[in-house]
Amino acid sequence: MTQPDWIDRFQGLSTLPAQIKQELTQRSRVISAPAGTTIFGPGNIPDNLLLLLSGTVRVSQTSEGGREIVLYRVEAGESCVLTTACLLAHEAYSAEGIAETNVTAAAIPRAAFDNLVSSVPAFRDFVFAAYARRITDLFRVIDDVAFGRIDMRLADRLIALSGGGHDLHVTHQQLATELGTAREVVSRQLTEFQRRDWIRQSRGQIDLLDRAALARLAATA
Amino acid sequence: MTQPDWIDRFQGLSTLPAQIKQELTQRSRVISAPAGTTIFGPGNIPDNLLLLLSGTVRVSQTSEGGREIVLYRVEAGESCVLTTACLLAHEAYSAEGIAETNVTAAAIPRAAFDNLVSSVPAFRDFVFAAYARRITDLFRVIDDVAFGRIDMRLADRLIALSGGGHDLHVTHQQLATELGTAREVVSRQLTEFQRRDWIRQSRGQIDLLDRAALARLAATA
DNA sequence: GCTGGACGGTGACAAACTCACCGACGGGCC
DNA sequence: GGCCCGTCGGTGAGTTTGTCACCGTCCAGC
């Protein structure tokens, strides 16, 4: 059989020698899961490194009090490296990853991962670069939560979640989870945005009327 | 010359074969810096993996607005792995590490680090375990900042910083930085603690009078 | 002794979170 | 169709936390 082309979708893997690509595809398998699947979480740690081929995985953390905050998203072409680290260390890992859409991923078994890290410099760089990406994401979250203003963060998130589209389908509670705040806070901010004619709300849906105004608010230093 | 024993201080390195230890010591050098030295920061990224032999390094992040929050501390026997990741990825790295005491560290050059990661499974495990440790630290910070109450966080920090001692020398501003909050908030909480006879304040110093009460508050879910 | 900077205290106000409750909507069911 | 129930969103009141402005005290260095 010919080598599947998924490897080339990963910037950082596409330059691997053909022989290594061969090994990668032989030792991994492609899995898929429907939207809503818990990819990993407390008591459900996969024994593989996952490389996302399509879809997105939302990684969030839930506090003792039951409140939740979104840490980052894994997009197609990226990997779930943080899982592997915490897997190796047997650390209590309170974060969970949930498929936000239908997803497909290449699963690389631990042994193959270990082998690649040790023998292929380019793969090693790929892994460390993925770590760096995630860690800077976490730094960003800390900065936002500790010092950011809610209205700016909400405006920013609305734009990000819209993905360029004109409207987005989310509940106030989901937005609250995105920001790690309370639903009431989101409701009040959205009411204010609507009063300014920046958005229009309906049940479970938000239409962006003035994307520029939102972006301006989000960019306020 | 005989092999220096610093390697054995690192749980995770002490089991390396003698030959590898030899290589490590030969290719690294021991450096030292006085308290207050900036170990790494924006525009000052070391080209080495640092293994702390003595002292502690405080890693903190400063926001655009000039406010600061302590992310974690690197203690003797631990390593500055996050630096290496961000180093490899050339990511904008907004955190900085400052020597809190006089410190000594073994500096492993990038090339030697790379070589060890590739050829020594035990060293690889050491590195990934160090990552996992830091990442869970960051998760903890996010949880605290997003959902924690400051009286609990402050009580907790007082105990941690006292290191078992009876008093600690720290300003209100420094405590505010520890928690990523404002000085006034810390001042008011400390005033309240003092009113309850849990602490006694004097300029630049706090005496812990009732450690148990503080611990009880910190443990409140 | 004088002085300037660091340190800490305080009041007034704003932002964000909590709590309690309520009505509106919508899908399933009879 | 009408009913029911769970989700969704709105709102007021009160608390906690953060912001701003300002002030007095302490201390090191001159």
mmCIF file of C-alpha atoms in Angstrom, chain A residues 101-191:
data_model
loop_
_atom_site.group_PDB
_atom_site.id
_atom_site.type_symbol
_atom_site.label_atom_id
_atom_site.label_comp_id
_atom_site.label_asym_id
_atom_site.label_seq_id
_atom_site.Cartn_x
_atom_site.Cartn_y
_atom_site.Cartn_z
ATOM 1 C CA THR A 101 -16.240 18.476 16.258
ATOM 2 C CA ASN A 102 -15.929 15.076 14.718
ATOM 3 C CA VAL A 103 -12.217 14.396 14.833
ATOM 4 C CA THR A 104 -9.717 12.099 13.226
ATOM 5 C CA ALA A 105 -6.245 11.608 14.590
ATOM 6 C CA ALA A 106 -3.141 9.548 14.134
ATOM 7 C CA ALA A 107 -2.281 7.682 17.318
ATOM 8 C CA ILE A 108 1.379 7.000 17.871
ATOM 9 C CA PRO A 109 2.034 4.368 20.529
ATOM 10 C CA ARG A 110 4.264 5.298 23.391
ATOM 11 C CA ALA A 111 7.049 2.998 22.278
ATOM 12 C CA ALA A 112 7.104 4.383 18.757
ATOM 13 C CA PHE A 113 7.006 7.917 20.095
ATOM 14 C CA ASP A 114 9.939 7.190 22.349
ATOM 15 C CA ASN A 115 11.854 5.649 19.518
ATOM 16 C CA LEU A 116 11.253 8.575 17.211
ATOM 17 C CA VAL A 117 12.209 11.137 19.817
ATOM 18 C CA SER A 118 15.446 9.338 20.371
ATOM 19 C CA SER A 119 16.429 8.688 16.793
ATOM 20 C CA VAL A 120 15.037 11.520 14.716
ATOM 21 C CA PRO A 121 16.213 15.053 15.485
ATOM 22 C CA ALA A 122 13.492 16.601 13.336
ATOM 23 C CA PHE A 123 10.826 14.732 15.252
ATOM 24 C CA ARG A 124 12.395 15.840 18.510
ATOM 25 C CA ASP A 125 12.211 19.432 17.375
ATOM 26 C CA PHE A 126 8.614 18.901 16.396
ATOM 27 C CA VAL A 127 7.789 17.684 19.890
ATOM 28 C CA PHE A 128 9.587 20.456 21.707
ATOM 29 C CA ALA A 129 8.076 23.073 19.436
ATOM 30 C CA ALA A 130 4.645 21.698 20.238
ATOM 31 C CA TYR A 131 5.429 22.006 23.935
ATOM 32 C CA ALA A 132 6.545 25.560 23.531
ATOM 33 C CA ARG A 133 3.348 26.407 21.701
ATOM 34 C CA ARG A 134 1.190 25.037 24.485
ATOM 35 C CA ILE A 135 3.200 26.586 27.251
ATOM 36 C CA THR A 136 2.968 30.025 25.736
ATOM 37 C CA ASP A 137 -0.776 29.404 25.412
ATOM 38 C CA LEU A 138 -0.893 28.737 29.132
ATOM 39 C CA PHE A 139 1.110 31.871 29.861
ATOM 40 C CA ARG A 140 -1.406 33.808 27.843
ATOM 41 C CA VAL A 141 -4.298 32.332 29.805
ATOM 42 C CA ILE A 142 -2.649 33.258 33.083
ATOM 43 C CA ASP A 143 -2.032 36.785 31.920
ATOM 44 C CA ASP A 144 -5.608 37.182 30.716
ATOM 45 C CA VAL A 145 -7.225 35.733 33.792
ATOM 46 C CA ALA A 146 -5.033 37.598 36.237
ATOM 47 C CA PHE A 147 -4.917 40.998 34.571
ATOM 48 C CA GLY A 148 -7.370 41.100 31.689
ATOM 49 C CA ARG A 149 -10.683 42.880 31.622
ATOM 50 C CA ILE A 150 -13.718 40.741 31.003
ATOM 51 C CA ASP A 151 -15.265 42.913 28.317
ATOM 52 C CA MET A 152 -12.079 42.831 26.264
ATOM 53 C CA ARG A 153 -11.628 39.110 26.722
ATOM 54 C CA LEU A 154 -15.219 38.434 25.753
ATOM 55 C CA ALA A 155 -15.012 40.588 22.640
ATOM 56 C CA ASP A 156 -11.832 38.801 21.684
ATOM 57 C CA ARG A 157 -13.367 35.409 22.188
ATOM 58 C CA LEU A 158 -16.460 36.233 20.201
ATOM 59 C CA ILE A 159 -14.319 37.103 17.228
ATOM 60 C CA ALA A 160 -12.124 34.040 17.630
ATOM 61 C CA LEU A 161 -15.072 31.679 17.950
ATOM 62 C CA SER A 162 -16.880 33.169 14.991
ATOM 63 C CA GLY A 163 -14.018 32.002 12.807
ATOM 64 C CA GLY A 164 -14.689 34.788 10.356
ATOM 65 C CA GLY A 165 -18.360 33.920 10.097
ATOM 66 C CA HIS A 166 -21.181 36.317 10.678
ATOM 67 C CA ASP A 167 -22.773 34.518 13.604
ATOM 68 C CA LEU A 168 -21.909 31.887 16.166
ATOM 69 C CA HIS A 169 -23.953 29.336 18.044
ATOM 70 C CA VAL A 170 -22.996 29.306 21.697
ATOM 71 C CA THR A 171 -24.832 29.703 24.963
ATOM 72 C CA HIS A 172 -23.883 32.269 27.562
ATOM 73 C CA GLN A 173 -22.758 29.437 29.806
ATOM 74 C CA GLN A 174 -20.362 28.151 27.163
ATOM 75 C CA LEU A 175 -18.859 31.599 26.788
ATOM 76 C CA ALA A 176 -18.484 31.820 30.550
ATOM 77 C CA THR A 177 -16.547 28.554 30.463
ATOM 78 C CA GLU A 178 -14.324 29.902 27.722
ATOM 79 C CA LEU A 179 -13.276 32.744 29.985
ATOM 80 C CA GLY A 180 -13.467 31.004 33.335
ATOM 81 C CA THR A 181 -16.120 33.372 34.618
ATOM 82 C CA ALA A 182 -19.792 33.228 35.582
ATOM 83 C CA ARG A 183 -22.720 33.127 33.203
ATOM 84 C CA GLU A 184 -24.296 36.247 34.679
ATOM 85 C CA VAL A 185 -21.182 38.233 33.897
ATOM 86 C CA VAL A 186 -21.299 37.133 30.276
ATOM 87 C CA SER A 187 -25.010 37.879 30.032
ATOM 88 C CA ARG A 188 -24.519 41.388 31.310
ATOM 89 C CA GLN A 189 -21.616 42.091 28.992
ATOM 90 C CA LEU A 190 -23.523 40.771 26.004
ATOM 91 C CA THR A 191 -26.482 42.939 26.943
#
